[in-house]
Coordinates of C-alpha atoms in Angstrom, one line a residue:
Chain L
M1 CA 0.0 0.0 0.0
G2 CA 1.3 3.5 -0.9
K3 CA 1.9 6.3 1.5
Y4 CA -1.6 7.7 0.9
E5 CA -5.1 6.1 0.8
V6 CA -6.7 5.4 -2.5
F7 CA -10.4 6.4 -2.3
K8 CA -13.3 4.6 -3.8
N9 CA -15.0 7.9 -4.6
A10 CA -12.0 10.1 -5.3
P11 CA -13.0 13.7 -5.8
I12 CA -10.8 14.2 -8.9
T13 CA -12.8 15.5 -11.8
E14 CA -9.8 15.9 -14.0
A15 CA -6.1 14.9 -14.0
V16 CA -3.8 16.4 -16.6
L17 CA -0.2 15.6 -17.4
E18 CA 1.6 18.0 -19.6
V19 CA 5.0 18.2 -21.3
V20 CA 6.1 21.5 -22.9
V21 CA 8.7 21.2 -25.6
L22 CA 11.0 23.2 -27.8
P23 CA 9.7 22.2 -31.3
S24 CA 12.1 21.2 -34.1
E25 CA 12.6 23.6 -36.9
G26 CA 9.7 23.2 -39.4
T27 CA 7.3 21.6 -37.0
N28 CA 3.8 22.9 -37.8
V29 CA 0.2 21.9 -37.0
E30 CA -0.2 19.7 -40.1
S31 CA 3.0 17.7 -39.2
L32 CA 1.2 16.5 -36.0
L33 CA -1.7 14.9 -37.9
P34 CA 0.0 11.5 -38.3
F35 CA -0.2 11.3 -34.5
H36 CA -3.9 10.4 -34.9
E37 CA -3.4 7.3 -37.1
P38 CA -2.2 4.8 -34.4
I39 CA -4.7 6.1 -31.8
K40 CA -7.8 6.7 -33.8
E41 CA -9.6 3.5 -32.6
R42 CA -9.3 4.8 -29.0
F43 CA -9.5 8.5 -29.8
P44 CA -11.8 8.8 -32.8
K45 CA -12.9 12.4 -32.3
I46 CA -10.6 15.1 -33.6
E47 CA -10.7 18.9 -33.6
Q48 CA -8.3 21.7 -34.1
G49 CA -6.7 23.2 -31.0
K50 CA -6.6 27.0 -31.0
E51 CA -4.9 29.6 -28.9
V52 CA -6.7 32.8 -28.2
R53 CA -4.4 35.6 -27.5
G54 CA -4.4 39.4 -27.1
G55 CA -5.3 42.2 -24.8
F56 CA -8.7 42.6 -23.4
K57 CA -10.7 45.8 -22.8
V58 CA -12.7 46.4 -19.7
G59 CA -15.9 48.4 -19.8
V60 CA -18.3 49.0 -22.6
G61 CA -17.8 46.8 -25.7
S62 CA -16.1 43.5 -26.2
A63 CA -12.5 42.4 -26.4
S64 CA -10.5 44.7 -28.7
F65 CA -7.5 42.6 -29.4
V66 CA -8.2 39.0 -29.9
E67 CA -6.9 36.5 -32.4
E68 CA -7.1 32.8 -32.8
K69 CA -4.2 30.8 -34.0
P70 CA -4.2 27.0 -34.6
I71 CA -1.7 25.4 -32.4
G72 CA -2.4 21.6 -32.7
F73 CA -5.1 19.0 -32.4
I74 CA -7.4 17.7 -29.7
F75 CA -8.2 14.0 -29.7
R76 CA -11.1 12.7 -27.6
S77 CA -12.0 9.1 -26.7
H78 CA -15.4 7.5 -27.4
Q79 CA -16.8 8.5 -24.1
E80 CA -14.9 11.8 -24.1
N81 CA -13.4 11.1 -20.7
K82 CA -9.8 10.9 -22.1
V83 CA -8.5 13.8 -24.1
I84 CA -5.1 14.4 -25.8
Q85 CA -3.9 17.8 -26.7
A86 CA -1.1 17.5 -29.3
R87 CA 0.4 20.9 -29.9
V88 CA 3.4 22.2 -31.7
N89 CA 4.9 23.3 -28.4
G90 CA 3.8 20.3 -26.3
F91 CA 1.6 17.5 -25.3
A92 CA -1.1 17.1 -22.6
F93 CA -3.2 14.2 -21.6
S94 CA -6.4 14.6 -19.5
K95 CA -8.4 12.0 -17.7
L96 CA -11.8 13.1 -16.6
K97 CA -13.7 11.3 -13.9
P98 CA -13.8 8.6 -12.9
Y99 CA -10.1 8.6 -12.0
E100 CA -8.7 5.2 -11.4
N101 CA -5.2 5.6 -10.1
W102 CA -1.8 7.2 -10.7
E103 CA -0.2 4.1 -12.1
A104 CA -2.8 3.6 -14.8
F105 CA -2.9 7.3 -15.7
R106 CA 0.9 7.6 -15.8
S107 CA 1.3 4.5 -17.9
E108 CA -1.2 5.7 -20.5
A109 CA 0.3 9.2 -20.6
S110 CA 3.8 7.8 -20.9
D111 CA 2.8 5.7 -24.0
L112 CA 1.0 8.6 -25.6
W113 CA 4.0 10.9 -24.9
K114 CA 6.4 8.4 -26.6
L115 CA 4.2 8.4 -29.7
Y116 CA 3.9 12.2 -29.7
S117 CA 7.7 12.6 -29.4
Y118 CA 8.2 10.1 -32.2
I119 CA 5.9 12.1 -34.5
A120 CA 6.8 15.6 -33.5
K121 CA 10.5 15.0 -32.8
P122 CA 10.9 18.0 -30.5
Q123 CA 14.4 19.3 -29.7
K124 CA 14.1 19.1 -26.0
I125 CA 11.7 19.3 -23.0
L126 CA 11.3 22.6 -21.3
R127 CA 8.7 22.0 -18.6
I128 CA 6.8 19.2 -17.1
S129 CA 3.6 19.6 -15.0
M130 CA 0.5 17.9 -13.8
R131 CA -2.8 19.2 -12.5
Y132 CA -5.5 17.7 -10.4
I133 CA -8.8 19.4 -10.1
N134 CA -10.9 18.1 -7.2
R135 CA -14.5 18.8 -6.5
I136 CA -15.3 18.2 -2.8
E137 CA -19.0 18.4 -2.0
I138 CA -19.2 19.6 1.6
P139 CA -22.5 18.8 3.5
L140 CA -24.3 21.8 4.8
P141 CA -24.8 23.4 7.3
L142 CA -21.1 24.2 7.6
R143 CA -19.7 25.9 10.7
D144 CA -16.1 26.2 9.7
F145 CA -14.2 25.3 6.5
A146 CA -11.4 23.9 8.7
E147 CA -13.7 21.0 9.4
Y148 CA -13.0 19.8 5.9
I149 CA -10.1 21.7 4.5
L150 CA -7.0 23.0 6.3
T151 CA -5.6 25.1 3.4
H152 CA -8.3 27.7 3.2
L153 CA -9.3 31.4 3.3
Q154 CA -9.2 33.0 6.7
I155 CA -11.2 36.0 7.7
A156 CA -10.5 38.2 10.7
P157 CA -12.4 36.8 13.7
S158 CA -14.0 40.3 14.4
L159 CA -15.6 40.3 10.9
P160 CA -18.8 38.5 10.0
Q161 CA -17.8 34.9 9.0
A162 CA -20.5 34.5 6.3
I163 CA -19.1 34.5 2.8
S164 CA -21.0 34.1 -0.5
Q165 CA -18.1 33.6 -2.8
F166 CA -14.3 33.4 -2.9
F167 CA -11.5 32.7 -5.4
I168 CA -8.0 32.3 -4.1
R169 CA -4.8 31.4 -5.9
F170 CA -1.4 31.0 -4.4
E171 CA 1.9 29.4 -5.3
I172 CA 4.0 27.2 -3.0
P173 CA 7.6 26.6 -4.1
N174 CA 9.3 23.3 -3.3
S175 CA 13.1 23.7 -3.3
E176 CA 13.9 20.0 -2.9
I177 CA 12.6 18.9 -6.4
P178 CA 12.7 21.9 -7.3
A179 CA 9.1 22.7 -8.4
M180 CA 6.3 25.0 -7.9
A181 CA 2.7 24.3 -6.9
V182 CA -0.1 26.6 -8.1
I183 CA -3.2 26.2 -6.0
I184 CA -6.7 27.6 -6.7
Q185 CA -9.8 27.3 -4.5
T186 CA -13.3 28.5 -5.2
I187 CA -16.8 27.4 -4.5
E188 CA -19.8 26.6 -6.7
N189 CA -23.5 27.0 -6.0
V190 CA -25.1 24.8 -3.4
T191 CA -26.3 21.6 -5.0
D192 CA -29.8 20.1 -4.8
K193 CA -28.6 17.8 -2.1
N194 CA -27.6 20.8 0.0
R195 CA -23.9 20.4 -0.5
L196 CA -21.4 23.1 -1.1
P197 CA -19.0 22.1 -3.9
L198 CA -15.4 23.3 -3.1
I199 CA -13.1 23.3 -6.1
F200 CA -9.6 22.5 -5.0
D201 CA -7.2 22.7 -8.0
I202 CA -3.6 21.7 -7.5
A203 CA -1.1 22.1 -10.3
V204 CA 2.6 21.2 -9.8
L205 CA 5.3 22.1 -12.4
R206 CA 9.0 21.9 -12.9
E207 CA 10.8 24.1 -15.4
N208 CA 13.9 22.2 -16.5
E209 CA 15.5 21.2 -19.7
Y210 CA 15.6 17.4 -20.4
P211 CA 16.5 15.4 -23.5
V212 CA 13.3 14.1 -25.1
D213 CA 14.0 10.5 -24.3
S214 CA 15.3 11.2 -20.8
P215 CA 14.1 8.7 -18.1
E216 CA 14.6 11.4 -15.6
V217 CA 11.4 13.0 -16.8
W218 CA 9.4 10.2 -15.3
I219 CA 11.3 10.2 -12.1
D220 CA 10.5 13.8 -11.8
F221 CA 6.9 13.2 -12.6
E222 CA 6.8 10.8 -9.6
K223 CA 8.3 13.6 -7.4
L224 CA 5.7 16.0 -8.7
H225 CA 2.9 13.5 -8.0
D226 CA 4.2 13.1 -4.4
F227 CA 4.3 16.8 -4.0
K228 CA 0.7 17.1 -5.3
N229 CA -0.4 14.3 -2.9
D230 CA 1.4 16.0 0.1
I231 CA -0.6 19.2 -0.6
F232 CA -3.9 17.4 -1.0
F233 CA -3.6 15.0 1.9
S234 CA -2.2 17.6 4.3
S235 CA -5.1 19.9 3.4
I236 CA -8.0 17.5 4.1
T237 CA -9.3 16.2 7.4
E238 CA -10.6 12.8 8.5
K239 CA -14.1 14.1 8.0
T240 CA -13.3 14.9 4.3
K241 CA -11.8 11.5 3.8
E242 CA -15.1 10.0 4.9
L243 CA -16.8 11.7 2.0
F244 CA -14.6 9.8 -0.4
R245 CA -14.7 6.3 1.1
Chain T
M1 CA -0.1 35.3 9.3
N2 CA 2.1 32.3 10.0
Y3 CA 3.6 31.7 6.6
A4 CA 6.5 33.3 4.9
L5 CA 6.3 35.2 1.6
V6 CA 9.0 34.1 -0.9
P7 CA 9.5 35.6 -4.3
S8 CA 8.2 33.7 -7.3
T9 CA 11.1 32.6 -9.6
K10 CA 9.1 32.5 -12.8
H11 CA 6.4 34.8 -14.1
D12 CA 4.7 32.3 -16.5
L13 CA 3.0 29.9 -14.1
S14 CA 0.0 29.1 -16.2
A15 CA -1.0 25.6 -15.2
C16 CA -1.8 22.6 -17.4
P17 CA -4.5 23.2 -20.0
A18 CA -7.4 21.4 -18.3
I19 CA -10.7 20.9 -20.1
S20 CA -13.3 19.8 -17.6
E21 CA -16.3 21.8 -16.5
E22 CA -14.6 22.7 -13.3
A23 CA -11.6 24.0 -15.3
K24 CA -13.9 26.2 -17.4
L25 CA -15.5 27.6 -14.2
L26 CA -12.0 28.4 -12.8
K27 CA -11.1 30.2 -16.1
I28 CA -14.3 32.3 -16.0
R29 CA -13.7 33.2 -12.3
A30 CA -10.1 34.2 -13.0
E31 CA -11.2 36.4 -15.9
Q32 CA -13.8 38.1 -13.7
L33 CA -11.1 38.6 -11.1
M34 CA -8.9 40.3 -13.7
A35 CA -11.7 42.4 -15.0
D36 CA -12.4 43.6 -11.4
Y37 CA -8.8 44.2 -10.8
Y38 CA -8.5 46.4 -13.9
K39 CA -11.6 48.5 -13.1
P40 CA -9.9 51.3 -11.0
L41 CA -7.9 53.7 -13.2
S42 CA -4.8 53.2 -11.1
T43 CA -4.5 49.5 -12.1
R44 CA -6.2 49.9 -15.4
W45 CA -3.5 52.1 -16.9
A46 CA -0.7 50.0 -15.5
N47 CA -1.7 47.5 -18.3
P48 CA -0.3 48.8 -21.6
A49 CA -3.0 47.0 -23.7
I50 CA -5.8 48.6 -21.8
R51 CA -4.1 52.0 -21.8
F52 CA -3.6 51.7 -25.6
F53 CA -7.2 50.8 -26.3
D54 CA -8.6 53.5 -24.0
L55 CA -6.4 56.1 -25.8
K56 CA -7.3 54.8 -29.2
D57 CA -11.0 55.0 -28.5
E58 CA -10.6 58.6 -27.3
W59 CA -8.5 59.5 -30.4
E60 CA -10.9 57.9 -32.9
R61 CA -13.9 59.6 -31.2
D62 CA -12.3 63.1 -31.2
T63 CA -10.7 63.0 -34.6
A64 CA -13.5 61.4 -36.6
M65 CA -14.5 64.7 -38.2
L66 CA -11.0 66.0 -38.8
S67 CA -9.2 66.0 -42.1
S68 CA -5.9 67.6 -41.3
I69 CA -3.3 64.9 -40.7
T70 CA -1.4 67.2 -38.5
D71 CA -4.4 67.8 -36.3
I72 CA -5.1 64.1 -36.2
A73 CA -1.6 63.2 -35.1
M74 CA -1.2 66.1 -32.7
H75 CA -4.2 65.0 -30.7
P76 CA -3.1 64.4 -27.0
A77 CA -4.3 60.8 -27.0
Y78 CA -2.3 60.0 -30.1
Q79 CA 0.8 61.7 -28.6
H80 CA 0.2 59.7 -25.4
I81 CA 0.2 56.4 -27.5
I82 CA 3.5 57.4 -28.9
G83 CA 4.7 57.9 -25.3
I84 CA 3.8 54.3 -24.5
G85 CA 6.7 53.3 -26.7
P86 CA 7.7 50.0 -28.3
V87 CA 5.0 48.0 -26.4
A88 CA 2.4 49.9 -28.4
V89 CA 3.7 48.8 -31.8
S90 CA 2.0 45.4 -31.8
F91 CA -1.3 46.9 -30.8
I92 CA -1.1 49.6 -33.5
L93 CA -0.2 47.0 -36.1
Y94 CA -3.1 44.8 -35.0
E95 CA -5.4 47.8 -35.3
M96 CA -4.1 48.6 -38.8
S97 CA -4.7 45.1 -39.9
K98 CA -8.4 45.5 -38.9
K99 CA -8.9 49.0 -40.2
P100 CA -6.3 51.3 -42.0
N101 CA -5.9 54.6 -40.2
H102 CA -3.3 57.3 -39.7
W103 CA -1.0 55.3 -37.5
F104 CA 2.1 56.0 -39.7
W105 CA 3.4 59.0 -37.8
A106 CA 3.2 57.1 -34.5
L107 CA 4.9 54.0 -35.9
K108 CA 7.7 56.1 -37.4
S109 CA 8.2 58.0 -34.2
I110 CA 8.3 54.9 -32.0
T111 CA 10.4 52.6 -34.2
G112 CA 12.5 55.0 -36.2
E113 CA 11.7 53.0 -39.3
D114 CA 9.8 53.9 -42.5
P115 CA 9.1 50.9 -44.7
V116 CA 6.8 52.8 -47.0
P117 CA 8.2 53.1 -50.5
P118 CA 8.2 56.6 -52.0
R119 CA 5.6 55.7 -54.6
A120 CA 3.2 54.6 -51.9
K121 CA 3.3 57.9 -49.9
G122 CA -0.2 59.3 -49.6
N123 CA -2.0 56.0 -50.4
I124 CA -3.3 54.9 -47.1
E125 CA -4.0 51.3 -48.2
E126 CA -0.5 50.8 -49.7
M127 CA 1.2 52.5 -46.7
T128 CA -0.8 50.2 -44.4
E129 CA 0.3 47.1 -46.3
A130 CA 3.9 48.2 -46.2
W131 CA 3.8 48.6 -42.4
L132 CA 1.9 45.3 -42.0
N133 CA 4.6 43.5 -44.0
W134 CA 7.3 45.2 -41.9
G135 CA 5.4 44.0 -38.7
R136 CA 5.4 40.4 -40.0
E137 CA 9.1 40.6 -40.8
Q138 CA 9.8 41.9 -37.3
R139 CA 7.5 39.3 -35.8
Y140 CA 5.1 41.8 -34.3
L141 CA 2.4 40.1 -36.3
P142 CA 1.8 36.3 -37.0

């Protein structure tokens, strides 16, 4: 058994593993299309991936400086619960719920990455990252967030403790790997079952140059996964774990 | 507060490109947050893109009925755009690509360049095309 409990009803709504690369000279969107051939049985749905960039304008009127640029392809599985983003500058694999376990996710991501790197032939890897978005449905009434989550927003005790919405984002560096965690929390509207959905989004990333076929990449992914787990499991309480069992 | 604040080592910390409904919600909330952040003038004008488009709107509105190129280019908002400096070049070129206008003076002032061939002088479409080609060569435009 691993260091941390594997839950029957894990709150993970999406797990993403991403590798950002320096593309080879001449790599373009069309040159990524052969990536689809060997996976089209499993990922039959294909669409173009686009990047929207530009400045935005606040106030009357809509965005003033927006442009769309094709950057790759998005491939979806039959049930659309697995999605690959093959871009000129990288590769990402998403697994939507239900999430099974890290070993299965990593294994599939690793196979798909090998295929991507064979087709795209990038010069080197620039960044690796993974992101886990959790949706924790907290039963109401709730007296204190700390009953369920220990990494949370704190309001001065002299102020009213009722809040209707929040969105917080913070970064936690880890000098040992070294890596950075980007954590976001927000709440959704109360559900029909009188539960408050807390979105707990944990992304961990390491900016480092690796050769494309370096086994060190997957060693570092393990470290990032441990870092992500440390953040998640240190942030939840026994009461929260009960929700997932 | 019982935690220490340490400087971020990197500026680009955009996380993995997630696609779930929860990821979309987070994106919308983050955009709302940015919109709220940029509402006060103090923060609004710290962003060169917003500053540029505010000034451009003012310039277009005030000079719509003017025919003198000198009056058009001497408008305070136009001069302010020149004052933004090199950051404004990509915004100006983007505007030119959508709608030709008298941006030539500003571009020449900021960049010190003049890619317009003598035969095209005075022809707003050809002058615009010459600047857009220059912008592509200099990688200001895709």
